[in-house]
């Protein structure tokens, strides 16, 4: 058994200080807006812009987390809509992306490279560029003011990046597994279902998590354009209810934002070990 020290122990003391200082600065810039937003949710509205500025609120409380439900009665519905739309989008993307990624990873057919390049080009366009043609399509098919008006664009914009991510993962799976299954008389579909899918589950989990987060985050522009009914509004649009004509209820807005992202945080928390294993799988050559 090797007694070689861990790589982190090979650094000199000043190198370790530099590494941890860099990590601290990075986390400070990442977490500072969330910490400040949480503190704003604890402050009374009248003290938010008081001078001098105080980092920790003296009269802080969780009152805003109770009153926000009264200010926007349909807020729970907004959270449900966002979660429901994200779940449906993720399920549809996985159903379409898994066989497509397997085909791109295993078969060489005419135009495959051009098609992959087109998928990559699609991810460079903002959804705002295609709002007018998408609106015309939605109106033609009669799906405006429905969940489909937000599900269909979400699926369309998230499929290309999901294919690229999962295709790269499947290309790391040895082809000998496919060949052994073919020798035993297995079809391509059976090989995908019984051989490839169990091995590719970490990669599929990564795609599912990134798709869920992407769908949860991009609902605003589609909902604002393709939907005018309150019962179908997702969370990003629902948060606009805290913007009044005369003032913005900042403490309740921050409280609602933290409550609204709770479902996504819960999903990431329970699936984080699959996310880490999926991102690091194949990084070390066996």
XYZ file of C-alpha atoms in Angstrom:
286
model
C 0.000 0.000 0.000
C 1.352 3.398 -0.971
C 2.188 5.823 1.836
C 2.519 8.795 -0.499
C 0.926 11.873 1.110
C -2.207 13.377 -0.326
C -1.760 16.012 -3.007
C -3.097 18.787 -0.761
C -0.390 18.014 1.797
C 2.351 18.619 -0.755
C 1.668 22.343 -0.846
C 3.744 24.747 1.200
C 2.066 26.749 3.945
C 1.910 29.972 1.937
C 0.448 28.093 -1.043
C -2.278 26.673 1.181
C -3.040 30.159 2.482
C -3.334 31.447 -1.089
C -5.635 28.569 -2.075
C -7.980 28.998 0.862
C -7.931 32.788 0.503
C -8.949 32.433 -3.136
C -11.755 30.042 -2.198
C -12.922 32.447 0.506
C -13.004 35.412 -1.896
C -14.837 33.346 -4.513
C -17.478 32.152 -2.037
C -17.859 35.686 -0.683
C -18.784 37.058 -4.104
C -21.103 34.097 -4.769
C -22.884 34.023 -1.407
C -22.925 37.735 -0.529
C -26.071 38.543 -2.578
C -27.932 35.612 -0.987
C -26.883 36.629 2.523
C -27.879 40.247 1.911
C -31.187 39.159 0.389
C -31.948 37.014 3.424
C -31.125 39.884 5.791
C -33.393 42.188 3.772
C -36.229 39.696 4.238
C -35.758 39.994 8.014
C -35.809 43.800 8.167
C -38.963 45.897 8.532
C -39.795 47.738 5.321
C -39.317 51.151 6.912
C -35.745 50.388 7.983
C -34.418 49.007 4.706
C -32.944 52.305 3.520
C -32.068 53.778 6.887
C -28.711 55.469 7.360
C -26.144 54.485 8.484
C -26.279 51.054 6.929
C -26.420 48.155 9.386
C -25.469 44.694 8.209
C -27.419 42.768 10.856
C -30.971 44.024 11.482
C -31.637 45.067 15.075
C -35.397 44.484 14.869
C -35.227 41.570 12.467
C -38.025 39.019 12.352
C -39.660 36.492 10.054
C -42.801 38.600 9.723
C -42.301 39.014 5.966
C -42.372 35.221 5.524
C -45.910 35.253 6.969
C -47.290 38.421 5.408
C -46.114 37.587 1.878
C -48.837 34.922 1.591
C -51.452 37.595 2.366
C -49.973 40.177 -0.013
C -50.101 37.706 -2.919
C -52.893 35.174 -2.285
C -51.974 33.001 -5.261
C -48.301 32.672 -4.348
C -48.554 28.975 -3.460
C -50.088 28.376 -6.888
C -47.154 30.152 -8.542
C -44.677 27.859 -6.795
C -46.688 24.791 -7.793
C -46.822 25.962 -11.414
C -43.052 26.472 -11.586
C -42.365 23.104 -10.017
C -44.931 21.342 -12.232
C -43.640 22.939 -15.440
C -40.028 22.095 -14.554
C -40.878 18.463 -13.779
C -42.774 17.996 -17.060
C -40.046 19.716 -19.087
C -37.367 17.550 -17.451
C -39.324 14.344 -18.115
C -39.908 15.186 -21.794
C -36.293 16.241 -22.320
C -35.000 12.974 -20.829
C -37.378 10.870 -22.936
C -36.134 12.562 -26.108
C -32.490 13.112 -25.208
C -31.504 9.646 -23.961
C -32.064 7.778 -27.277
C -30.815 10.768 -29.287
C -27.577 10.944 -27.281
C -27.073 7.202 -27.673
C -27.508 7.516 -31.450
C -25.039 10.401 -31.707
C -22.530 8.616 -29.457
C -22.642 5.219 -31.170
C -23.609 5.690 -34.829
C -21.974 7.610 -37.631
C -24.611 8.801 -40.068
C -24.621 11.449 -42.738
C -25.121 14.930 -41.354
C -24.572 13.986 -37.706
C -21.760 16.523 -37.263
C -23.783 19.254 -38.961
C -26.784 18.445 -36.795
C -24.710 18.604 -33.605
C -23.319 21.937 -34.751
C -26.859 23.184 -35.313
C -27.789 22.108 -31.793
C -24.833 24.063 -30.460
C -25.806 27.119 -32.510
C -29.336 27.035 -31.100
C -27.991 27.442 -27.562
C -26.360 30.737 -28.602
C -29.707 32.388 -29.334
C -31.734 34.059 -26.636
C -35.342 33.062 -26.272
C -36.325 36.710 -26.779
C -35.170 36.527 -30.405
C -37.785 33.871 -31.220
C -40.692 35.207 -29.184
C -42.711 36.462 -32.157
C -42.504 33.255 -34.269
C -43.106 31.159 -31.146
C -46.157 33.261 -30.306
C -47.545 32.733 -33.798
C -47.004 28.981 -33.498
C -48.646 28.840 -30.087
C -51.632 30.797 -31.364
C -51.926 28.563 -34.433
C -52.017 25.401 -32.318
C -54.330 27.020 -29.767
C -52.113 26.461 -26.717
C -51.822 30.045 -25.516
C -52.747 30.530 -21.853
C -52.013 26.894 -21.035
C -49.148 24.997 -19.445
C -48.079 23.846 -22.917
C -47.245 27.422 -23.858
C -44.371 27.304 -21.359
C -43.514 23.605 -21.554
C -42.947 23.407 -25.319
C -40.449 26.333 -25.579
C -38.668 25.102 -22.451
C -38.190 21.660 -23.973
C -37.043 23.098 -27.302
C -34.385 25.345 -25.774
C -33.040 22.771 -23.302
C -32.774 19.729 -25.584
C -29.606 20.841 -27.501
C -27.411 21.364 -24.432
C -28.770 18.162 -22.859
C -27.834 16.143 -25.963
C -24.307 17.527 -25.964
C -23.847 16.784 -22.270
C -25.239 13.243 -22.313
C -23.609 12.340 -25.637
C -20.197 13.193 -24.190
C -20.902 10.956 -21.200
C -22.099 8.030 -23.323
C -19.023 8.232 -25.533
C -16.962 7.289 -22.463
C -18.846 4.010 -22.073
C -16.788 1.224 -23.749
C -18.169 0.049 -27.082
C -17.226 -3.495 -26.127
C -20.368 -3.619 -23.980
C -22.523 -2.956 -27.034
C -20.638 -5.504 -29.093
C -21.005 -8.169 -26.405
C -24.759 -7.522 -26.291
C -25.019 -7.734 -30.088
C -23.179 -11.065 -30.082
C -25.827 -12.404 -27.707
C -28.519 -11.282 -30.143
C -29.648 -8.104 -28.385
C -31.187 -5.284 -30.397
C -30.079 -1.664 -30.191
C -33.112 -0.766 -28.078
C -32.519 -3.669 -25.685
C -28.831 -2.749 -25.424
C -29.719 0.845 -24.624
C -32.324 -0.141 -22.041
C -30.525 -2.979 -20.239
C -26.816 -2.252 -20.778
C -26.222 1.452 -21.410
C -28.872 3.081 -19.216
C -27.728 1.536 -15.900
C -24.155 2.667 -16.569
C -25.207 6.103 -17.806
C -27.445 6.902 -14.833
C -24.958 9.360 -13.248
C -24.814 11.287 -16.531
C -28.588 11.149 -16.928
C -28.963 12.472 -13.387
C -26.705 15.426 -14.215
C -28.782 16.175 -17.312
C -32.004 15.913 -15.276
C -30.745 18.327 -12.605
C -29.386 20.895 -15.080
C -32.591 20.671 -17.134
C -34.766 21.129 -14.046
C -32.769 24.175 -12.930
C -32.731 25.610 -16.455
C -36.482 25.178 -16.804
C -37.097 26.679 -13.364
C -35.013 29.729 -14.285
C -36.195 30.511 -17.822
C -39.971 30.566 -17.267
C -40.310 34.320 -16.961
C -40.056 35.429 -20.578
C -42.243 32.604 -21.920
C -44.932 33.042 -19.264
C -45.023 36.804 -19.727
C -45.493 36.423 -23.503
C -47.614 33.297 -23.939
C -49.810 33.396 -20.845
C -52.187 35.914 -19.307
C -54.096 33.685 -16.886
C -53.161 33.799 -13.227
C -53.790 30.094 -12.646
C -50.973 29.174 -15.044
C -48.453 31.804 -13.984
C -45.085 30.487 -12.690
C -43.098 31.907 -9.812
C -40.903 34.461 -11.700
C -43.988 36.285 -12.966
C -45.752 35.926 -9.621
C -42.928 37.793 -7.903
C -43.873 40.888 -9.877
C -46.969 41.174 -7.718
C -44.739 42.627 -4.982
C -43.866 45.579 -7.229
C -46.502 48.181 -6.435
C -47.261 51.460 -8.191
C -45.743 53.565 -5.421
C -43.217 51.257 -3.770
C -41.708 47.805 -3.851
C -42.263 45.538 -0.854
C -38.631 44.496 -0.766
C -38.664 42.430 2.412
C -41.642 40.349 1.267
C -40.148 40.082 -2.228
C -36.923 38.665 -0.790
C -38.849 36.318 1.489
C -40.955 35.108 -1.428
C -37.824 34.583 -3.530
C -36.223 32.380 -0.883
C -39.418 30.394 -0.403
C -39.786 30.063 -4.166
C -36.348 28.560 -4.750
C -36.801 26.058 -1.927
C -38.079 23.256 -4.248
C -35.015 23.578 -6.453
C -32.714 23.581 -3.417
C -34.407 20.448 -2.063
C -33.978 18.647 -5.398
C -30.286 19.574 -5.567
C -29.726 18.628 -1.925
C -31.074 15.095 -2.319
C -29.417 14.507 -5.696
C -26.089 16.241 -5.063
C -24.130 13.013 -4.639
C -25.401 11.808 -8.015
C -24.527 15.186 -9.493
C -20.946 15.033 -8.209
C -20.472 11.413 -9.306
C -21.883 12.192 -12.729
C -19.637 15.199 -13.252
C -16.493 13.365 -12.125
C -17.202 9.980 -13.752
C -14.697 9.297 -16.462
C -12.338 12.032 -15.289
C -9.805 9.386 -14.190
C -8.808 6.740 -16.697
C -9.121 3.258 -15.285
